[in-house]
mmCIF file of C-alpha atoms and ligand atoms in Angstrom:
data_model
loop_
_atom_site.group_PDB
_atom_site.id
_atom_site.type_symbol
_atom_site.label_atom_id
_atom_site.label_comp_id
_atom_site.label_asym_id
_atom_site.label_seq_id
_atom_site.Cartn_x
_atom_site.Cartn_y
_atom_site.Cartn_z
ATOM 1 C CA UNK D 186 106.587 -44.800 -101.055
ATOM 2 C CA UNK D 187 107.892 -45.978 -104.515
ATOM 3 C CA UNK D 188 110.903 -48.359 -105.135
ATOM 4 C CA UNK D 189 112.530 -45.165 -107.025
ATOM 5 C CA UNK D 190 113.238 -43.707 -103.739
ATOM 6 C CA UNK D 191 116.840 -44.309 -102.426
ATOM 7 C CA UNK D 192 117.404 -46.933 -99.660
ATOM 8 C CA UNK D 193 118.160 -44.106 -97.181
ATOM 9 C CA UNK D 194 114.665 -42.601 -97.737
ATOM 10 C CA UNK D 195 112.820 -46.155 -97.918
ATOM 11 C CA UNK D 196 114.379 -47.084 -94.610
ATOM 12 C CA UNK D 197 112.885 -44.199 -93.009
ATOM 13 C CA UNK D 198 109.491 -43.948 -94.639
ATOM 14 C CA UNK D 199 108.752 -47.138 -96.432
ATOM 15 C CA UNK D 200 105.435 -48.874 -94.703
ATOM 16 C CA UNK D 201 104.931 -46.184 -92.440
ATOM 17 C CA UNK D 202 102.481 -43.371 -93.168
ATOM 18 C CA UNK D 203 101.449 -41.018 -90.359
ATOM 19 C CA UNK D 204 98.264 -42.088 -88.454
ATOM 20 C CA UNK D 205 95.134 -40.841 -90.258
ATOM 21 C CA UNK D 206 93.251 -39.851 -87.211
ATOM 22 C CA UNK D 207 95.984 -38.420 -85.139
ATOM 23 C CA UNK D 208 98.899 -37.573 -87.341
ATOM 24 C CA UNK D 209 101.231 -39.580 -85.198
ATOM 25 C CA UNK D 210 104.381 -39.998 -87.177
ATOM 26 C CA UNK D 211 105.510 -43.389 -85.770
ATOM 27 C CA UNK D 212 103.683 -46.572 -86.022
ATOM 28 C CA UNK D 213 101.975 -47.213 -82.854
ATOM 29 C CA UNK D 214 102.687 -50.330 -80.759
ATOM 30 C CA UNK D 215 99.386 -52.073 -81.200
ATOM 31 C CA UNK D 216 99.464 -54.121 -78.015
ATOM 32 C CA UNK D 217 96.472 -56.235 -78.650
ATOM 33 C CA UNK D 218 95.439 -59.757 -79.560
ATOM 34 C CA UNK D 219 92.142 -59.369 -81.077
ATOM 35 C CA UNK D 220 90.086 -56.924 -83.256
ATOM 36 C CA UNK D 221 86.549 -55.779 -83.374
ATOM 37 C CA UNK D 222 84.422 -57.258 -86.291
ATOM 38 C CA UNK D 223 81.721 -55.324 -88.147
ATOM 39 C CA UNK D 224 79.848 -58.758 -88.473
ATOM 40 C CA UNK D 225 80.713 -62.263 -88.405
ATOM 41 C CA UNK D 226 83.971 -62.713 -90.428
ATOM 42 C CA UNK D 227 83.566 -59.137 -91.617
ATOM 43 C CA UNK D 228 86.747 -57.631 -90.163
ATOM 44 C CA UNK D 229 88.946 -54.451 -91.242
ATOM 45 C CA UNK D 230 92.312 -56.590 -92.334
ATOM 46 C CA UNK D 231 92.966 -57.921 -88.795
ATOM 47 C CA UNK D 232 91.122 -60.663 -86.719
ATOM 48 C CA UNK D 233 93.875 -62.100 -84.588
ATOM 49 C CA UNK D 234 97.534 -60.890 -83.886
ATOM 50 C CA UNK D 235 99.054 -64.058 -84.452
ATOM 51 C CA UNK D 236 97.729 -63.857 -88.163
ATOM 52 C CA UNK D 237 98.373 -60.236 -88.517
ATOM 53 C CA UNK D 238 99.104 -57.046 -86.420
ATOM 54 C CA UNK D 239 99.286 -53.485 -87.681
ATOM 55 C CA UNK D 240 102.927 -52.737 -86.150
ATOM 56 C CA UNK D 241 103.991 -56.158 -87.771
ATOM 57 C CA UNK D 242 102.530 -55.041 -91.177
ATOM 58 C CA UNK D 243 104.415 -51.669 -91.172
ATOM 59 C CA UNK D 244 107.661 -53.632 -90.389
ATOM 60 C CA UNK D 245 106.837 -56.258 -92.968
ATOM 61 C CA UNK D 246 106.264 -53.600 -95.838
ATOM 62 C CA UNK D 247 109.601 -51.771 -94.570
ATOM 63 C CA UNK D 248 111.801 -54.715 -94.823
ATOM 64 C CA UNK D 249 110.241 -55.749 -98.157
ATOM 65 C CA UNK D 250 111.041 -52.370 -99.435
ATOM 66 C CA UNK D 251 114.733 -52.419 -98.125
ATOM 67 C CA UNK D 252 115.284 -55.631 -99.929
ATOM 68 C CA UNK D 253 113.575 -54.325 -103.012
ATOM 69 C CA UNK D 254 111.157 -57.013 -102.644
ATOM 70 C CA UNK D 255 107.345 -57.255 -102.871
ATOM 71 C CA UNK D 256 106.454 -59.181 -99.915
ATOM 72 C CA UNK D 257 107.755 -59.394 -96.306
ATOM 73 C CA UNK D 258 106.991 -61.490 -93.226
ATOM 74 C CA UNK D 259 108.407 -60.908 -89.828
ATOM 75 C CA UNK D 260 109.199 -63.635 -87.395
ATOM 76 C CA UNK D 261 109.935 -64.048 -83.462
ATOM 77 C CA UNK D 262 113.797 -65.080 -84.378
ATOM 78 C CA UNK D 263 115.977 -65.658 -87.461
ATOM 79 C CA UNK D 264 115.497 -69.246 -86.599
ATOM 80 C CA UNK D 265 111.819 -68.830 -86.829
ATOM 81 C CA UNK D 266 112.292 -67.450 -90.293
ATOM 82 C CA UNK D 267 114.569 -70.310 -91.412
ATOM 83 C CA UNK D 268 112.351 -72.922 -89.743
ATOM 84 C CA UNK D 269 109.412 -71.482 -92.021
ATOM 85 C CA UNK D 270 111.614 -72.052 -95.268
ATOM 86 C CA UNK D 271 112.146 -75.672 -93.972
ATOM 87 C CA UNK D 272 108.388 -75.842 -93.765
ATOM 88 C CA UNK D 273 107.885 -75.150 -97.460
ATOM 89 C CA UNK D 274 109.645 -78.625 -98.113
ATOM 90 C CA UNK D 275 108.076 -82.109 -98.110
ATOM 91 C CA UNK D 276 109.494 -85.217 -96.687
ATOM 92 C CA UNK D 277 111.889 -86.755 -99.082
ATOM 93 C CA UNK D 278 113.234 -83.548 -100.444
ATOM 94 C CA UNK D 279 116.891 -82.628 -100.752
ATOM 95 C CA UNK D 280 118.563 -79.422 -99.705
ATOM 96 C CA UNK D 281 122.109 -78.340 -100.738
ATOM 97 C CA UNK D 282 123.858 -75.923 -98.559
ATOM 98 C CA UNK D 283 127.158 -74.473 -97.459
ATOM 99 C CA UNK D 284 129.537 -76.409 -95.312
ATOM 100 C CA UNK D 285 130.097 -73.219 -93.165
ATOM 101 C CA UNK D 286 126.515 -71.979 -92.555
ATOM 102 C CA UNK D 287 125.517 -70.511 -89.085
ATOM 103 C CA UNK D 288 125.556 -73.049 -86.354
ATOM 104 C CA UNK D 289 121.781 -72.826 -85.692
ATOM 105 C CA UNK D 290 120.970 -73.279 -89.297
ATOM 106 C CA UNK D 291 123.142 -76.379 -89.408
ATOM 107 C CA UNK D 292 121.409 -77.515 -86.249
ATOM 108 C CA UNK D 293 117.833 -77.193 -87.415
ATOM 109 C CA UNK D 294 118.688 -78.861 -90.927
ATOM 110 C CA UNK D 295 120.387 -81.828 -89.184
ATOM 111 C CA UNK D 296 118.943 -82.343 -85.710
ATOM 112 C CA UNK D 297 115.277 -81.177 -86.487
ATOM 113 C CA UNK D 298 114.628 -81.788 -90.119
ATOM 114 C CA UNK D 299 116.491 -84.935 -90.901
ATOM 115 C CA UNK D 300 113.874 -86.721 -88.572
ATOM 116 C CA UNK D 301 111.159 -85.519 -90.783
ATOM 117 C CA UNK D 302 112.902 -87.180 -93.752
ATOM 118 C CA UNK D 303 114.511 -84.159 -95.315
ATOM 119 C CA UNK D 304 118.037 -84.894 -96.638
ATOM 120 C CA UNK D 305 121.003 -82.251 -96.460
ATOM 121 C CA UNK D 306 124.238 -82.058 -98.335
ATOM 122 C CA UNK D 307 126.927 -79.528 -97.044
ATOM 123 C CA UNK D 308 129.415 -78.298 -99.689
ATOM 124 C CA UNK D 309 131.774 -75.339 -100.098
ATOM 125 C CA UNK D 310 129.485 -72.811 -101.920
ATOM 126 C CA UNK D 311 132.138 -71.194 -103.351
ATOM 127 C CA UNK D 312 133.013 -74.195 -105.389
ATOM 128 C CA UNK D 313 130.041 -74.256 -108.123
ATOM 129 C CA UNK D 314 131.235 -77.628 -109.451
ATOM 130 C CA UNK D 315 130.760 -79.117 -106.176
ATOM 131 C CA UNK D 316 127.381 -77.450 -105.650
ATOM 132 C CA UNK D 317 126.458 -78.722 -109.158
ATOM 133 C CA UNK D 318 127.643 -82.160 -108.296
ATOM 134 C CA UNK D 319 125.451 -82.112 -105.017
ATOM 135 C CA UNK D 320 122.241 -81.244 -106.916
ATOM 136 C CA UNK D 321 119.867 -84.451 -107.078
ATOM 137 C CA UNK D 322 116.696 -85.016 -108.745
ATOM 138 C CA UNK D 323 114.846 -84.282 -105.449
ATOM 139 C CA UNK D 324 116.759 -81.048 -104.616
ATOM 140 C CA UNK D 325 114.154 -78.271 -103.775
ATOM 141 C CA UNK D 326 116.311 -75.867 -102.039
ATOM 142 C CA UNK D 327 119.810 -74.334 -102.252
ATOM 143 C CA UNK D 328 120.378 -72.469 -99.016
ATOM 144 C CA UNK D 329 123.209 -69.953 -99.377
ATOM 145 C CA UNK D 330 124.825 -67.590 -96.605
ATOM 146 C CA UNK D 331 126.822 -64.653 -97.619
ATOM 147 C CA UNK D 332 129.366 -63.604 -96.192
ATOM 148 C CA UNK D 333 129.728 -66.567 -94.170
ATOM 149 C CA UNK D 334 130.833 -66.673 -90.442
ATOM 150 C CA UNK D 335 133.651 -66.352 -89.238
ATOM 151 C CA UNK D 336 135.918 -66.357 -92.447
ATOM 152 C CA UNK D 337 133.628 -63.985 -94.372
ATOM 153 C CA UNK D 338 133.558 -66.033 -97.614
ATOM 154 C CA UNK D 339 131.321 -64.259 -100.134
ATOM 155 C CA UNK D 340 129.167 -66.481 -102.268
ATOM 156 C CA UNK D 341 128.198 -65.460 -105.859
ATOM 157 C CA UNK D 342 124.439 -65.275 -105.558
ATOM 158 C CA UNK D 343 123.716 -64.763 -109.118
ATOM 159 C CA UNK D 344 125.789 -68.092 -110.275
ATOM 160 C CA UNK D 345 124.169 -70.064 -107.056
ATOM 161 C CA UNK D 346 120.645 -68.906 -108.011
ATOM 162 C CA UNK D 347 120.943 -69.802 -111.789
ATOM 163 C CA UNK D 348 122.454 -73.472 -110.750
ATOM 164 C CA UNK D 349 119.313 -73.853 -108.333
ATOM 165 C CA UNK D 350 116.886 -72.745 -111.035
ATOM 166 C CA UNK D 351 118.412 -75.310 -113.701
ATOM 167 C CA UNK D 352 117.351 -77.661 -111.175
ATOM 168 C CA UNK D 353 113.951 -76.219 -110.542
ATOM 169 C CA UNK D 354 114.962 -75.462 -106.930
ATOM 170 C CA UNK D 355 114.541 -72.602 -104.929
ATOM 171 C CA UNK D 356 117.403 -70.496 -103.773
ATOM 172 C CA UNK D 357 117.274 -68.914 -100.443
ATOM 173 C CA UNK D 358 119.892 -66.363 -99.229
ATOM 174 C CA UNK D 359 120.462 -65.455 -95.442
ATOM 175 C CA UNK D 360 121.478 -61.736 -96.039
ATOM 176 C CA UNK D 361 122.175 -61.145 -92.163
ATOM 177 C CA UNK D 362 125.718 -60.328 -92.290
ATOM 178 C CA UNK D 363 125.557 -58.099 -95.517
ATOM 179 C CA UNK D 364 122.013 -56.361 -94.912
ATOM 180 C CA UNK D 365 120.173 -54.972 -97.674
ATOM 181 C CA UNK D 366 122.143 -51.750 -97.680
ATOM 182 C CA UNK D 367 125.124 -53.553 -98.966
ATOM 183 C CA UNK D 368 123.608 -56.531 -100.898
ATOM 184 C CA UNK D 369 120.043 -57.350 -102.147
ATOM 185 C CA UNK D 370 119.821 -61.004 -103.036
ATOM 186 C CA UNK D 371 116.590 -60.794 -105.036
ATOM 187 C CA UNK D 372 118.237 -58.497 -107.550
ATOM 188 C CA UNK D 373 120.769 -61.512 -108.313
ATOM 189 C CA UNK D 374 117.892 -63.779 -108.747
ATOM 190 C CA UNK D 375 117.549 -65.417 -105.344
ATOM 191 C CA UNK D 376 113.848 -66.306 -104.481
ATOM 192 C CA UNK D 377 113.827 -65.828 -100.860
ATOM 193 C CA UNK D 378 115.824 -63.640 -98.520
ATOM 194 C CA UNK D 379 116.215 -64.491 -94.942
ATOM 195 C CA UNK D 380 117.326 -62.339 -91.906
ATOM 196 C CA UNK D 381 118.128 -62.252 -88.317
ATOM 197 C CA UNK D 382 116.614 -58.909 -87.481
ATOM 198 C CA UNK D 383 118.544 -59.462 -84.190
ATOM 199 C CA UNK D 384 121.588 -58.167 -85.993
ATOM 200 C CA UNK D 385 122.086 -55.208 -88.048
ATOM 201 C CA UNK D 386 118.487 -54.586 -88.926
ATOM 202 C CA UNK D 387 117.426 -54.254 -85.181
ATOM 203 C CA UNK D 388 121.088 -52.833 -84.702
ATOM 204 C CA UNK D 389 121.043 -51.994 -80.934
ATOM 205 C CA UNK D 390 121.301 -55.596 -79.591
ATOM 206 C CA UNK D 391 117.914 -55.184 -77.742
ATOM 207 C CA UNK D 392 115.491 -57.397 -79.739
ATOM 208 C CA UNK D 393 115.538 -60.830 -81.178
ATOM 209 C CA UNK D 394 113.625 -61.263 -84.497
ATOM 210 C CA UNK D 395 113.628 -62.667 -88.219
ATOM 211 C CA UNK D 396 112.291 -61.983 -91.639
ATOM 212 C CA UNK D 397 111.604 -63.571 -94.899
ATOM 213 C CA UNK D 398 111.336 -61.386 -98.292
ATOM 214 C CA UNK D 399 110.284 -62.639 -101.557
ATOM 215 C CA UNK D 400 108.903 -61.277 -104.910
ATOM 216 C CA UNK D 401 106.639 -64.104 -105.526
ATOM 217 C CA UNK D 402 103.010 -63.870 -104.450
ATOM 218 C CA UNK D 403 102.505 -67.715 -104.441
ATOM 219 C CA UNK D 404 105.744 -68.362 -102.225
ATOM 220 C CA UNK D 405 104.865 -65.333 -100.048
ATOM 221 C CA UNK D 406 101.252 -66.830 -99.382
ATOM 222 C CA UNK D 407 102.800 -70.219 -98.576
ATOM 223 C CA UNK D 408 105.296 -68.385 -96.239
ATOM 224 C CA UNK D 409 102.200 -66.638 -94.743
ATOM 225 C CA UNK D 410 100.344 -69.952 -94.244
ATOM 226 C CA UNK D 411 103.212 -71.486 -92.310
ATOM 227 C CA UNK D 412 103.937 -68.226 -90.400
ATOM 228 C CA UNK D 413 100.227 -68.343 -89.008
ATOM 229 C CA UNK D 414 100.057 -71.853 -88.488
ATOM 230 C CA UNK D 415 103.430 -72.555 -86.569
ATOM 231 C CA UNK D 416 103.154 -69.212 -84.876
ATOM 232 C CA UNK D 417 106.734 -67.946 -84.359
ATOM 233 C CA UNK D 418 105.326 -64.283 -84.728
ATOM 234 C CA UNK D 419 107.106 -61.289 -83.201
ATOM 235 C CA UNK D 420 105.462 -59.074 -80.579
ATOM 236 C CA UNK D 421 104.394 -55.575 -81.613
ATOM 237 C CA UNK D 422 106.883 -54.140 -79.304
ATOM 238 C CA UNK D 423 109.758 -56.177 -80.953
ATOM 239 C CA UNK D 424 108.285 -54.914 -84.454
ATOM 240 C CA UNK D 425 108.395 -51.246 -83.247
ATOM 241 C CA UNK D 426 112.084 -51.732 -82.183
ATOM 242 C CA UNK D 427 113.079 -53.048 -85.325
ATOM 243 C CA UNK D 428 111.379 -50.430 -87.338
ATOM 244 C CA UNK D 429 113.136 -47.883 -85.002
ATOM 245 C CA UNK D 430 116.396 -49.766 -86.064
ATOM 246 C CA UNK D 431 115.993 -49.838 -89.795
ATOM 247 C CA UNK D 432 115.309 -46.103 -90.079
ATOM 248 C CA UNK D 433 119.143 -45.546 -89.187
ATOM 249 C CA UNK D 434 120.368 -48.792 -90.959
ATOM 250 C CA UNK D 435 122.108 -46.736 -93.796
ATOM 251 C CA UNK D 436 124.065 -44.411 -91.671
ATOM 252 C CA UNK D 437 125.038 -47.114 -89.375
ATOM 253 C CA UNK D 438 126.251 -49.227 -91.889
ATOM 254 C CA UNK D 439 128.463 -46.511 -93.327
ATOM 255 C CA UNK D 440 130.352 -46.413 -90.102
ATOM 256 C CA UNK D 441 130.446 -49.751 -89.487
ATOM 257 C CA UNK D 442 131.972 -50.228 -92.955
ATOM 258 C CA UNK D 443 134.494 -47.409 -92.471
ATOM 259 C CA UNK D 444 135.547 -48.631 -89.051
ATOM 260 C CA UNK D 445 135.959 -52.176 -90.134
ATOM 261 C CA UNK D 446 137.926 -51.484 -93.033
ATOM 262 C CA UNK D 447 140.336 -49.272 -91.023
ATOM 263 C CA UNK D 448 140.746 -52.009 -88.320
ATOM 264 C CA UNK D 449 141.330 -54.544 -90.962
ATOM 265 C CA UNK D 450 143.938 -52.427 -92.560
ATOM 266 C CA UNK D 451 145.719 -51.973 -89.358
ATOM 267 C CA UNK D 452 145.489 -55.643 -88.497
ATOM 268 C CA UNK D 453 147.035 -56.623 -91.689
ATOM 269 C CA UNK D 454 149.903 -54.554 -91.042
ATOM 270 C CA UNK D 455 150.332 -55.808 -87.557
ATOM 271 C CA UNK D 456 153.643 -58.418 -87.099
ATOM 272 C CA UNK D 457 151.701 -61.000 -84.835
ATOM 273 C CA UNK D 458 148.588 -61.171 -87.319
ATOM 274 C CA UNK D 459 148.915 -64.127 -89.768
ATOM 275 C CA UNK D 460 145.856 -63.266 -91.717
ATOM 276 C CA UNK D 461 142.946 -60.901 -92.003
ATOM 277 C CA UNK D 462 139.499 -61.985 -93.112
ATOM 278 C CA UNK D 463 137.542 -58.960 -94.440
ATOM 279 C CA UNK D 464 136.063 -59.220 -97.999
ATOM 280 C CA UNK D 465 137.123 -55.452 -98.560
ATOM 281 C CA UNK D 466 140.843 -56.419 -98.447
ATOM 282 C CA UNK D 467 142.572 -57.450 -101.751
ATOM 283 C CA UNK D 468 144.107 -60.286 -99.912
ATOM 284 C CA UNK D 469 140.588 -61.892 -99.173
ATOM 285 C CA UNK D 470 140.180 -65.010 -101.436
ATOM 286 C CA UNK D 471 136.451 -63.860 -102.322
ATOM 287 C CA UNK D 472 137.238 -60.000 -102.613
ATOM 288 C CA UNK D 473 136.552 -59.978 -106.368
ATOM 289 C CA UNK D 474 132.928 -61.255 -106.113
ATOM 290 C CA UNK D 475 132.457 -59.105 -103.158
ATOM 291 C CA UNK D 476 133.238 -55.960 -105.145
ATOM 292 C CA UNK D 477 130.561 -56.943 -107.835
ATOM 293 C CA UNK D 478 128.002 -58.309 -105.446
ATOM 294 C CA UNK D 479 128.235 -55.754 -102.552
ATOM 295 C CA UNK D 480 128.004 -52.066 -102.233
ATOM 296 C CA UNK D 481 130.513 -52.024 -99.263
ATOM 297 C CA UNK D 482 132.116 -54.884 -97.214
ATOM 298 C CA UNK D 483 130.184 -54.770 -93.891
ATOM 299 C CA UNK D 484 131.364 -54.625 -90.220
ATOM 300 C CA UNK D 485 132.322 -58.067 -89.628
ATOM 301 C CA UNK D 486 135.872 -59.322 -89.744
ATOM 302 C CA UNK D 487 138.029 -62.132 -88.420
ATOM 303 C CA UNK D 488 141.740 -62.532 -87.977
ATOM 304 C CA UNK D 489 144.352 -65.120 -87.148
ATOM 305 C CA UNK D 490 146.701 -64.352 -84.328
ATOM 306 C CA UNK D 491 149.981 -65.964 -84.335
ATOM 307 C CA UNK D 492 149.035 -67.049 -80.842
ATOM 308 C CA UNK D 493 147.921 -70.141 -78.682
ATOM 309 C CA UNK D 494 144.259 -70.574 -77.922
ATOM 310 C CA UNK D 495 145.249 -69.204 -74.388
ATOM 311 C CA UNK D 496 146.969 -66.234 -75.642
ATOM 312 C CA UNK D 497 144.058 -65.360 -77.899
ATOM 313 C CA UNK D 498 141.724 -65.845 -75.057
ATOM 314 C CA UNK D 499 143.603 -63.315 -73.200
ATOM 315 C CA UNK D 500 143.359 -60.879 -76.038
ATOM 316 C CA UNK D 501 139.547 -61.077 -76.227
ATOM 317 C CA UNK D 502 138.997 -60.922 -72.187
ATOM 318 C CA UNK D 503 141.369 -57.921 -71.877
ATOM 319 C CA UNK D 504 139.575 -55.755 -74.386
ATOM 320 C CA UNK D 505 137.603 -52.698 -72.747
ATOM 321 C CA UNK D 506 135.896 -50.922 -75.487
ATOM 322 C CA UNK D 507 135.068 -54.321 -77.366
ATOM 323 C CA UNK D 508 132.811 -56.413 -75.377
ATOM 324 C CA UNK D 509 133.470 -60.169 -75.044
ATOM 325 C CA UNK D 510 130.117 -61.448 -76.376
ATOM 326 C CA UNK D 511 128.474 -63.745 -79.131
ATOM 327 C CA UNK D 512 126.250 -62.082 -81.585
ATOM 328 C CA UNK D 513 126.845 -59.076 -83.903
ATOM 329 C CA UNK D 514 125.367 -56.146 -85.797
ATOM 330 C CA UNK D 515 124.899 -53.701 -82.855
ATOM 331 C CA UNK D 516 126.380 -50.258 -82.498
ATOM 332 C CA UNK D 517 128.755 -51.616 -79.858
ATOM 333 C CA UNK D 518 132.028 -53.338 -80.841
ATOM 334 C CA UNK D 519 131.847 -57.103 -79.820
ATOM 335 C CA UNK D 520 134.788 -59.509 -79.898
ATOM 336 C CA UNK D 521 134.842 -63.273 -79.476
ATOM 337 C CA UNK D 522 137.005 -66.331 -80.093
ATOM 338 C CA UNK D 523 135.227 -68.849 -82.156
ATOM 339 C CA UNK D 524 137.223 -72.029 -81.358
ATOM 340 C CA UNK D 525 136.170 -71.346 -77.587
ATOM 341 C CA UNK D 526 132.786 -69.864 -78.291
ATOM 342 C CA UNK D 527 130.509 -69.682 -81.327
ATOM 343 C CA UNK D 528 132.207 -72.585 -82.901
ATOM 344 C CA UNK D 529 133.157 -74.714 -79.946
ATOM 345 C CA UNK D 530 130.770 -77.377 -80.717
ATOM 346 C CA UNK D 531 132.788 -78.407 -83.818
ATOM 347 C CA UNK D 532 135.600 -80.925 -83.179
ATOM 348 C CA UNK D 533 139.105 -79.536 -83.215
ATOM 349 C CA UNK D 534 140.224 -81.402 -86.328
ATOM 350 C CA UNK D 535 137.141 -80.460 -88.179
ATOM 351 C CA UNK D 536 137.769 -76.868 -87.035
ATOM 352 C CA UNK D 537 141.266 -76.896 -88.492
ATOM 353 C CA UNK D 538 140.194 -78.636 -91.616
ATOM 354 C CA UNK D 539 137.792 -75.753 -92.510
ATOM 355 C CA UNK D 540 140.563 -73.023 -91.693
ATOM 356 C CA UNK D 541 139.083 -72.185 -88.286
ATOM 357 C CA UNK D 542 142.453 -71.943 -85.925
ATOM 358 C CA UNK D 543 142.605 -71.813 -82.280
ATOM 359 C CA UNK D 544 143.945 -68.229 -82.522
ATOM 360 C CA UNK D 545 141.254 -66.949 -84.555
ATOM 361 C CA UNK D 546 139.486 -63.886 -83.411
ATOM 362 C CA UNK D 547 136.108 -62.615 -84.638
ATOM 363 C CA UNK D 548 134.979 -59.010 -84.160
ATOM 364 C CA UNK D 549 131.563 -57.090 -84.745
ATOM 365 C CA UNK D 550 133.013 -53.739 -85.458
ATOM 366 C CA UNK D 551 130.766 -51.088 -84.022
ATOM 367 C CA UNK D 552 130.220 -47.527 -84.599
ATOM 368 C CA UNK D 553 132.646 -46.180 -81.901
ATOM 369 C CA UNK D 554 135.601 -43.702 -82.749
ATOM 370 C CA UNK D 555 137.866 -46.059 -84.881
ATOM 371 C CA UNK D 556 140.832 -44.863 -82.947
ATOM 372 C CA UNK D 557 139.558 -45.949 -79.635
ATOM 373 C CA UNK D 558 138.811 -49.389 -81.206
ATOM 374 C CA UNK D 559 142.451 -49.727 -82.510
ATOM 375 C CA UNK D 560 144.066 -48.415 -79.266
ATOM 376 C CA UNK D 561 141.823 -50.966 -77.408
ATOM 377 C CA UNK D 562 142.960 -53.861 -79.530
ATOM 378 C CA UNK D 563 146.481 -52.795 -79.233
ATOM 379 C CA UNK D 564 146.420 -52.725 -75.580
ATOM 380 C CA UNK D 565 144.736 -56.180 -75.328
ATOM 381 C CA UNK D 566 147.526 -57.639 -77.527
ATOM 382 C CA UNK D 567 150.098 -55.995 -75.179
ATOM 383 C CA UNK D 568 148.434 -57.488 -72.188
ATOM 384 C CA UNK D 569 148.423 -60.964 -73.787
ATOM 385 C CA UNK D 570 152.126 -60.682 -74.593
ATOM 386 C CA UNK D 571 151.359 -60.425 -78.382
ATOM 387 C CA UNK D 572 153.650 -57.900 -80.131
HETATM 388 N N1 LIG K 819 121.539 -66.351 -89.649
HETATM 389 C C1 LIG K 819 122.724 -66.071 -89.162
HETATM 390 C C2 LIG K 819 123.717 -65.505 -90.301
HETATM 391 C C3 LIG K 819 123.211 -65.732 -87.855
HETATM 392 O O1 LIG K 819 124.444 -65.250 -87.474
HETATM 393 C C4 LIG K 819 122.115 -65.989 -86.938
HETATM 394 C C5 LIG K 819 122.215 -65.752 -85.390
HETATM 395 O O2 LIG K 819 123.284 -65.505 -84.986
HETATM 396 C C6 LIG K 819 120.867 -66.498 -87.476
HETATM 397 C C7 LIG K 819 120.525 -66.709 -88.874
HETATM 398 C C8 LIG K 819 119.600 -66.859 -86.351
HETATM 399 O O3 LIG K 819 119.032 -65.775 -85.993
HETATM 400 P P1 LIG K 819 118.463 -65.579 -84.392
HETATM 401 O O4 LIG K 819 119.575 -65.780 -83.430
HETATM 402 O O5 LIG K 819 117.739 -64.239 -84.587
HETATM 403 O O6 LIG K 819 117.349 -66.629 -84.332
#
């Protein structure tokens, strides 16, 4: 499979040749831990499944092809992937990152790696002067998420990667929300792309996984060293599930984007909705960079209801098509209230300061019929007394 093929074709075929012996189209689940050697140390590419497994090899090649990258590595979770990026750093190194990164990323940085003498500065990464100010002589990594959660702020990867490189630092981009179908950070100069495969790439809320993709052979070798040394590797069954998911990524994403846009427009016209956060809307503060960097605007949106915490809680509890749950990126629509769920650990004053109101509701817009999604939200608004 060459990189000249379109992403829809690569999603289905990259990394997956029919089995030479049997002609089986799908990569088998190689459920084994060890491999016969022809002589001591003389093996056929595989010796032990933490180090390498054929199902994982096909998934890694598929993910690399989707990101237009050369090397992919799969992990047992998105956090396993992020941990591996931290492993690349040395004690005394400094990292600059967004003040609205995923909570688990914030937690591993501050509660795990600060005690190993890594230093972190959290800034608004849409403010490039603030990022430049935060860079230090010992800054080795700029960690960027885009779009961010839950306000869907889009960060300018090209500008941020250039800033990182001016300081000889690596730029890593968490591309979980956008997916490679909508945005490919390596094309904008990023050094590493990180994924929670749990979300859109798996796509069916039935597997937890992570990945790192790069174009740099030496960097990939280092990532591979830590992947094998730390051992947060995915099972062959999980790799199979993600491979099954990536085949339909383009068609799923088209519908996610179409539904999210329609819902965002409906919400924007609703009298009780103060603000809609969807990068595809002209009213979104980072709409302009989203139009140049992304091929479409994704399936995630948030909105501010003119409502109390209790009323917003009633809305998310009353929906029937939208399921009240954390996580995102599956075919089914999910709804949640960040102030009471995903972002509850942030103190109320801090939440308010970063624009995260009590009435904020986040939706992972699925691929059901959009009329049913709108009718469901409308009925939940009515049930909560929001008109
Ligand atoms: N990155 C982002 C943007 C996420 O939303 C998540 C999980 O929600 C992660 C990373 C972590 O991934 P995982 O839950 O697969 O460990």
